[in-house]
Coordinates of C-alpha atoms and ligand atoms in Angstrom, one line a residue:
M1 CA 34.5 -7.1 -33.1
S2 CA 31.4 -8.7 -31.1
L3 CA 29.6 -6.4 -28.9
L4 CA 28.8 -8.2 -26.5
S5 CA 31.6 -9.2 -24.3
D6 CA 33.4 -13.0 -24.1
T7 CA 32.3 -13.2 -20.5
L8 CA 28.3 -13.5 -21.0
A9 CA 29.2 -16.1 -24.0
R10 CA 30.0 -18.5 -21.3
V11 CA 26.9 -17.7 -19.5
K12 CA 23.6 -19.4 -20.1
P13 CA 20.2 -17.6 -20.5
S14 CA 17.9 -18.9 -17.1
P15 CA 16.3 -22.4 -18.7
T16 CA 13.7 -21.6 -16.4
I17 CA 12.5 -19.2 -18.8
A18 CA 11.1 -21.7 -21.6
V19 CA 8.2 -22.8 -19.2
T20 CA 7.4 -19.4 -17.5
T21 CA 7.2 -18.3 -21.2
K22 CA 4.9 -21.3 -22.2
A23 CA 3.1 -20.5 -19.1
A24 CA 2.1 -17.2 -20.0
E25 CA 0.8 -18.0 -23.3
L26 CA -1.5 -20.4 -22.7
R27 CA -2.7 -18.3 -19.8
A28 CA -3.3 -15.3 -23.0
A29 CA -5.1 -17.8 -24.5
G30 CA -7.4 -18.4 -21.9
R31 CA -6.5 -21.5 -21.0
D32 CA -6.7 -22.4 -17.2
V33 CA -3.0 -22.7 -15.7
I34 CA -2.0 -23.3 -12.3
G35 CA 1.7 -21.9 -12.0
L36 CA 3.6 -23.8 -9.4
G37 CA 6.9 -21.9 -10.8
A38 CA 6.6 -18.9 -7.7
G39 CA 9.7 -18.7 -5.7
E40 CA 8.4 -15.9 -3.7
P41 CA 5.8 -16.4 -0.8
D42 CA 2.1 -15.9 -2.1
F43 CA 1.4 -13.4 1.0
D44 CA 1.5 -9.7 1.4
T45 CA 4.8 -8.0 3.6
P46 CA 3.7 -7.9 7.2
E47 CA 1.5 -5.0 8.0
H48 CA 3.7 -3.1 10.4
I49 CA 6.6 -3.4 7.6
K50 CA 5.0 -1.7 5.4
R51 CA 4.1 0.7 7.7
A52 CA 7.7 1.7 8.6
G53 CA 8.9 1.9 4.8
I54 CA 5.8 4.5 4.6
A55 CA 7.4 6.6 7.8
A56 CA 10.5 6.6 6.3
I57 CA 9.1 8.4 3.0
E58 CA 7.4 10.9 5.1
A59 CA 10.6 11.6 7.2
G60 CA 12.1 12.2 4.0
K61 CA 13.9 9.2 4.3
T62 CA 14.7 9.3 0.8
K63 CA 19.0 10.2 -0.4
Y64 CA 21.5 8.2 -0.6
T65 CA 23.1 6.3 1.8
A66 CA 26.5 4.7 2.8
P67 CA 26.6 2.1 -0.2
D68 CA 26.2 -0.7 1.8
G69 CA 23.9 0.1 4.3
I70 CA 22.3 2.9 7.1
P71 CA 24.1 2.0 10.6
E72 CA 20.8 1.1 12.2
L73 CA 20.5 -1.8 9.6
K74 CA 23.8 -2.9 10.5
A75 CA 23.4 -2.6 14.3
A76 CA 20.2 -5.2 13.8
I77 CA 21.8 -7.1 11.5
C78 CA 24.2 -7.8 14.2
E79 CA 21.8 -8.1 16.7
K80 CA 20.0 -10.6 14.6
F81 CA 23.3 -13.0 14.3
A82 CA 23.5 -12.5 18.0
R83 CA 20.2 -13.8 18.6
E84 CA 19.3 -16.3 16.0
N85 CA 22.7 -17.8 15.4
G86 CA 24.6 -17.1 18.1
L87 CA 27.4 -15.1 15.6
S88 CA 29.0 -12.2 17.1
Y89 CA 29.9 -9.7 14.4
T90 CA 30.6 -6.1 14.4
P91 CA 29.1 -3.3 11.9
D92 CA 32.1 -3.3 9.6
Q93 CA 31.9 -6.9 9.2
V94 CA 28.3 -6.4 7.7
S95 CA 27.0 -5.6 4.1
V96 CA 23.6 -4.7 2.7
A97 CA 22.9 -4.9 -1.4
S98 CA 19.5 -5.2 -3.4
G99 CA 18.4 -8.5 -2.2
G100 CA 20.9 -12.0 -1.3
K101 CA 21.3 -12.2 -4.8
Q102 CA 23.4 -9.1 -4.9
I103 CA 25.4 -10.1 -1.8
L104 CA 26.3 -13.5 -3.6
Y105 CA 27.3 -11.7 -6.7
N106 CA 29.3 -9.2 -4.9
A107 CA 31.0 -11.6 -3.1
L108 CA 32.4 -14.0 -6.0
M109 CA 32.9 -10.4 -8.2
A110 CA 35.0 -9.7 -5.4
T111 CA 37.5 -13.0 -4.9
L112 CA 37.4 -14.6 -7.9
N113 CA 40.3 -15.0 -10.8
P114 CA 40.7 -16.8 -14.1
G115 CA 40.7 -20.8 -13.0
D116 CA 39.6 -20.4 -9.5
E117 CA 37.0 -23.3 -8.3
V118 CA 33.4 -22.9 -6.7
V119 CA 31.8 -26.0 -5.6
I120 CA 28.1 -25.7 -5.7
P121 CA 26.0 -29.3 -4.6
A122 CA 23.4 -30.0 -7.0
P123 CA 20.7 -29.6 -7.3
Y124 CA 21.6 -25.9 -6.9
W125 CA 19.5 -22.7 -6.9
V126 CA 19.7 -21.8 -10.9
S127 CA 21.8 -19.1 -10.1
Y128 CA 25.2 -20.4 -8.7
P129 CA 26.6 -21.6 -11.4
D130 CA 26.2 -18.5 -14.1
M131 CA 27.2 -16.3 -11.3
V132 CA 30.5 -17.7 -10.2
L133 CA 31.0 -18.1 -14.8
L134 CA 30.1 -13.7 -15.1
A135 CA 32.9 -13.4 -11.9
G136 CA 35.6 -15.1 -14.1
G137 CA 35.3 -18.4 -11.8
T138 CA 35.0 -22.3 -12.5
P139 CA 31.7 -24.1 -11.0
V140 CA 32.5 -27.3 -9.9
V141 CA 29.3 -29.4 -9.4
A142 CA 28.8 -32.0 -6.7
E143 CA 25.6 -33.9 -7.5
T144 CA 23.6 -35.4 -4.7
S145 CA 21.4 -37.9 -5.1
I146 CA 17.7 -38.3 -3.9
D147 CA 19.0 -41.2 -1.4
T148 CA 21.0 -38.8 1.0
G149 CA 18.0 -36.6 0.4
F150 CA 19.7 -34.2 -1.9
R151 CA 22.3 -33.6 0.8
L152 CA 25.9 -33.5 0.1
T153 CA 28.3 -36.3 1.7
P154 CA 31.2 -35.7 3.5
E155 CA 33.0 -38.2 0.8
Q156 CA 31.2 -35.9 -1.9
L157 CA 33.1 -32.4 -0.4
E158 CA 36.3 -34.0 -0.3
A159 CA 36.4 -35.5 -3.9
A160 CA 34.9 -32.1 -5.1
I161 CA 37.8 -30.1 -3.7
T162 CA 41.2 -29.2 -5.1
P163 CA 43.7 -26.9 -4.7
K164 CA 42.0 -24.1 -6.8
T165 CA 38.6 -24.5 -4.7
K166 CA 37.9 -20.9 -3.3
W167 CA 34.4 -21.4 -2.0
L168 CA 32.0 -24.0 -1.1
I169 CA 28.0 -22.9 -1.7
F170 CA 26.4 -24.0 1.0
N171 CA 22.7 -23.4 0.9
S172 CA 19.9 -25.0 3.2
P173 CA 17.3 -25.2 3.5
S174 CA 17.9 -25.3 0.2
N175 CA 15.5 -24.0 -3.1
P176 CA 14.6 -26.4 -5.1
T177 CA 15.0 -29.3 -3.1
G178 CA 13.7 -28.3 0.4
A179 CA 16.1 -29.6 2.1
G180 CA 18.1 -29.2 5.0
Y181 CA 21.5 -29.9 7.0
D182 CA 20.6 -31.1 10.7
H183 CA 23.5 -30.0 12.8
A184 CA 25.4 -33.6 12.5
S185 CA 25.3 -33.5 9.0
L186 CA 26.3 -30.2 8.7
K187 CA 29.3 -30.6 11.2
A188 CA 30.2 -33.7 8.8
L189 CA 30.7 -31.5 6.1
T190 CA 32.7 -28.8 8.4
D191 CA 35.0 -31.4 9.5
V192 CA 36.0 -32.0 5.8
L193 CA 36.1 -27.8 5.5
M194 CA 38.9 -27.9 8.6
R195 CA 41.3 -30.3 6.5
H196 CA 41.5 -27.6 3.8
P197 CA 42.4 -24.1 5.2
H198 CA 42.2 -22.6 1.6
V199 CA 38.3 -23.1 1.4
H200 CA 35.9 -20.4 2.3
V201 CA 32.3 -20.8 2.8
M202 CA 29.8 -18.6 1.1
T203 CA 26.3 -19.5 3.4
D204 CA 23.0 -19.4 1.8
D205 CA 20.5 -19.1 4.2
M206 CA 17.5 -17.9 2.5
Y207 CA 15.3 -20.1 3.9
E208 CA 16.6 -19.8 7.7
H209 CA 12.8 -19.7 8.9
L210 CA 11.1 -21.6 6.5
A211 CA 12.1 -24.7 8.5
Y212 CA 9.4 -27.6 9.7
D213 CA 8.9 -30.2 12.5
D214 CA 11.4 -30.5 14.7
F215 CA 14.2 -29.3 12.4
E216 CA 16.4 -27.1 13.8
F217 CA 18.3 -24.5 11.4
C218 CA 21.9 -24.0 11.9
T219 CA 24.6 -22.3 9.9
P220 CA 28.2 -23.2 9.2
A221 CA 30.2 -20.5 11.5
Q222 CA 28.0 -21.7 14.1
V223 CA 28.2 -25.3 13.8
E224 CA 32.1 -24.7 13.2
P225 CA 33.4 -21.9 15.0
G226 CA 37.2 -23.0 13.5
L227 CA 35.5 -21.5 10.3
Y228 CA 34.7 -18.0 11.3
D229 CA 37.4 -16.3 9.6
R230 CA 36.5 -18.1 6.3
T231 CA 32.7 -17.6 6.3
L232 CA 30.5 -15.5 4.6
T233 CA 27.2 -15.8 6.1
C234 CA 24.3 -14.7 3.4
N235 CA 20.9 -14.1 4.6
G236 CA 17.9 -11.8 3.3
V237 CA 14.4 -10.3 4.3
S238 CA 12.9 -11.7 0.9
K239 CA 11.3 -14.6 1.8
A240 CA 10.7 -15.1 5.5
Y241 CA 9.0 -11.9 5.2
A242 CA 7.7 -11.9 2.3
M243 CA 9.9 -9.0 1.1
T244 CA 10.9 -10.0 -2.3
G245 CA 10.3 -6.9 -4.1
W246 CA 11.9 -4.5 -1.8
R247 CA 15.6 -6.0 -3.0
I248 CA 17.3 -6.4 0.8
G249 CA 20.0 -9.4 1.6
Y250 CA 22.6 -8.7 3.7
A251 CA 25.8 -10.9 4.5
A252 CA 28.6 -10.9 7.5
G253 CA 32.1 -12.0 7.6
P254 CA 35.7 -11.4 7.2
K255 CA 36.3 -7.2 7.2
A256 CA 38.7 -7.6 3.9
L257 CA 35.9 -9.5 2.1
I258 CA 32.9 -7.1 3.2
A259 CA 35.3 -4.0 2.3
A260 CA 36.3 -5.6 -1.3
M261 CA 32.3 -6.2 -1.8
R262 CA 31.5 -2.6 -0.6
K263 CA 33.5 -1.2 -3.1
I264 CA 32.2 -3.1 -6.0
Q265 CA 28.7 -1.8 -4.4
S266 CA 30.1 1.5 -4.7
Q267 CA 31.0 1.4 -8.6
S268 CA 27.8 -0.3 -9.6
T269 CA 24.4 0.4 -7.7
S270 CA 25.8 1.9 -4.6
N271 CA 22.9 1.7 -1.8
P272 CA 20.2 -0.7 -1.6
C273 CA 16.8 1.4 -1.6
T274 CA 17.1 3.5 1.6
I275 CA 13.2 3.0 2.5
S276 CA 13.8 -0.8 2.2
Q277 CA 16.1 -0.6 4.2
W278 CA 14.4 1.5 6.9
A279 CA 11.3 -1.5 6.1
A280 CA 14.2 -4.0 6.9
V281 CA 15.3 -2.4 10.4
E282 CA 11.4 -3.0 11.2
A283 CA 11.4 -6.7 9.8
L284 CA 14.3 -7.6 12.0
T285 CA 13.3 -6.0 15.2
G286 CA 10.0 -5.9 15.1
P287 CA 7.6 -8.6 16.1
Q288 CA 8.4 -12.2 14.7
D289 CA 5.7 -14.2 16.0
F290 CA 3.3 -13.9 12.4
L291 CA 6.9 -16.6 11.1
A292 CA 5.5 -19.2 13.3
D293 CA 2.3 -19.1 11.6
N294 CA 3.5 -19.0 8.4
V295 CA 5.9 -21.9 9.1
R296 CA 2.7 -23.6 10.5
L297 CA 0.9 -22.7 7.0
F298 CA 3.8 -24.3 4.8
A299 CA 4.1 -27.3 7.0
G300 CA 0.7 -28.2 5.9
R301 CA 0.9 -27.3 2.1
R302 CA 4.1 -29.3 2.4
D303 CA 2.2 -32.5 3.8
L304 CA -0.8 -31.9 1.6
V305 CA 1.6 -31.6 -1.8
V306 CA 4.1 -34.4 -0.3
R307 CA 1.3 -37.3 0.1
M308 CA -0.6 -36.4 -3.0
L309 CA 2.6 -36.7 -5.7
N310 CA 3.5 -39.5 -3.9
E311 CA 0.2 -41.2 -4.5
A312 CA 1.3 -40.4 -8.4
K313 CA 2.1 -43.2 -10.4
G314 CA 5.8 -43.1 -11.3
V315 CA 6.6 -40.3 -9.1
T316 CA 8.9 -40.3 -5.5
C317 CA 8.4 -36.8 -3.4
P318 CA 11.0 -36.9 -0.6
N319 CA 9.5 -35.0 2.7
P320 CA 11.7 -31.8 2.8
E321 CA 13.0 -30.2 6.1
G322 CA 12.1 -26.8 5.0
A323 CA 12.0 -24.0 2.3
F324 CA 8.8 -24.3 0.0
Y325 CA 9.7 -26.6 -2.7
V326 CA 9.6 -30.5 -3.3
Y327 CA 12.1 -31.6 -6.0
P328 CA 10.1 -35.4 -6.8
S329 CA 12.0 -37.6 -8.5
I330 CA 10.1 -39.1 -12.4
A331 CA 12.3 -41.8 -12.7
G332 CA 9.3 -44.2 -13.1
L333 CA 8.3 -42.2 -15.8
I334 CA 10.9 -41.6 -18.3
G335 CA 10.8 -43.4 -21.5
K336 CA 7.1 -43.6 -21.6
T337 CA 4.5 -41.9 -23.6
S338 CA 1.8 -39.7 -22.2
A339 CA -1.9 -40.0 -22.5
G340 CA -1.4 -36.7 -25.0
G341 CA 1.1 -38.6 -26.8
A342 CA 4.2 -36.8 -25.8
L343 CA 7.3 -38.9 -25.1
I344 CA 9.1 -38.7 -21.9
K345 CA 12.0 -38.3 -22.5
D346 CA 13.8 -36.1 -20.1
D347 CA 12.5 -34.1 -17.2
E348 CA 12.1 -31.1 -19.5
A349 CA 9.3 -33.4 -21.9
F350 CA 7.8 -34.2 -18.7
A351 CA 7.3 -30.2 -18.0
T352 CA 6.2 -29.8 -21.3
A353 CA 3.8 -32.0 -21.4
L354 CA 2.3 -31.4 -18.3
L355 CA 1.8 -28.1 -19.0
E356 CA 0.2 -28.8 -22.4
E357 CA -2.1 -31.6 -21.3
T358 CA -2.9 -30.2 -17.8
G359 CA -2.4 -26.7 -17.3
V360 CA -0.1 -27.5 -14.2
A361 CA 3.3 -24.9 -14.9
V362 CA 6.4 -26.8 -12.8
V363 CA 10.1 -26.0 -13.2
F364 CA 12.5 -29.1 -14.6
G365 CA 15.3 -30.5 -12.9
A366 CA 17.6 -30.2 -15.9
A367 CA 17.3 -26.7 -14.6
F368 CA 18.8 -27.2 -10.9
G369 CA 21.5 -29.5 -12.1
L370 CA 19.9 -32.8 -11.2
S371 CA 17.6 -35.0 -13.2
P372 CA 15.0 -36.7 -14.0
N373 CA 12.9 -34.3 -11.4
F374 CA 11.1 -31.4 -11.0
R375 CA 10.5 -28.6 -8.7
V376 CA 6.5 -27.4 -7.5
S377 CA 6.7 -24.4 -5.1
Y378 CA 4.0 -25.0 -2.8
A379 CA 4.0 -21.4 -1.8
T380 CA 0.2 -21.0 -3.5
S381 CA -3.1 -21.8 -1.8
E382 CA -4.0 -25.4 -0.6
A383 CA -7.1 -25.4 -3.1
Q384 CA -4.7 -24.2 -5.8
L385 CA -2.0 -27.1 -4.4
E386 CA -4.5 -29.9 -4.1
E387 CA -6.0 -29.2 -7.8
A388 CA -2.6 -29.1 -8.9
C389 CA -1.9 -32.3 -7.5
R390 CA -4.8 -33.8 -8.5
R391 CA -3.7 -33.1 -12.2
I392 CA -0.5 -34.1 -11.7
Q393 CA -2.1 -37.5 -10.9
R394 CA -4.4 -37.6 -13.8
F395 CA -1.3 -37.0 -15.9
C396 CA 0.6 -40.2 -14.3
D397 CA -2.1 -42.0 -14.8
G398 CA -1.9 -41.4 -18.2
V399 CA 1.2 -42.1 -19.3
A400 CA 2.2 -46.0 -20.7
Ligands
PLP501 C1 18.5 -20.3 -2.4 C2 18.8 -18.8 -3.1 N1 19.2 -17.7 -2.2 C3 19.0 -16.0 -3.2 C4 18.1 -16.4 -3.4 C5 17.7 -14.4 -3.8 O1 17.0 -13.6 -3.0 P1 16.7 -12.2 -3.2 O2 15.5 -11.8 -3.6 O3 16.5 -11.8 -2.2 O4 17.6 -11.9 -4.2 C6 17.0 -16.7 -3.7 C7 15.3 -16.7 -4.3 O5 15.0 -16.8 -5.4 C8 17.1 -17.8 -3.3 O6 16.0 -19.2 -3.9

């Protein structure tokens, strides 16, 4: 009898680990490595939020709480959804977990039976397909293309839906592309969903507050109120408030689903960290003005990276609406050879050669389900980004 479960055998180890491990090895060997792989803001949690965490410790708010969140945080979340998204929820429609990741995982665990399908537009955040597999479901990947700005078209969504479809996972702005759906492009998708009443929507709105230029964030239940009863609107404080390590994510949706997620959490991790919950209350109810400063900073970095990558030979880099990623195509380099003699047979070979020959670490597109591309996170200083892009340009110049 095998010690490990059959379910685990269906799940792949993270394909991003190879690049991360290699980057760490090179750094340990004294190489000058610039990491463009980070999925988190490069600045600290704002002072007033840190102080709220410290105050919680000092006030002895260090005990267990209700498994899916303190009433104060649930109230703050209801207020956030009303204020920012025009969505009305009551506290018994809200769940708080240890990060957005646990929210999504709980929801899938609570709902999937063997054979249930989950539509995942590609490129996707690496965890979606494997979380679906762990929960016993079947991921159905719907590939988008660079020509539509990596946005799923209504036709592609229609084609992916079958009688077995339980969920669509919808992430805007997206990790890894930064692509965002405006009201019209989202409405086109919700119109399709309205024709398929058995399909539910799990949104991943993690990057809501990282949206640039005149792009206006919107979320499915807001765009199509007819979907309210079959939408789980997921969000969190990790990215907008630079709180990745505090581990707080949340969601709002149908009461029965929220109760099922609570049951899973009560038998697994119990409540998310009590101190972090109090800090999250401050994040959601305290001053929000620094968000606009961060957006300006990130938009400037995005402009720099998009411009410099488009100047690199064989690279095409769309200008995304949000998040802190770009997802350039390297179609123009496939089948050629780098100056260091590496055959660029696919995007993984590109990322490996780029790291070995220039010390720039990026994540290859196959990890996100759409090739040939690579993901750059621009959550690092302008000086580092400029140097990294210069090295990428030199590397691409040397490919022949
Ligand atoms: C699209 C997306 N969803 C969810 C998460 C998970 O967020 P958290 O750190 O709150 O678990 C991430 C983090 O990288 C993400 O990029």
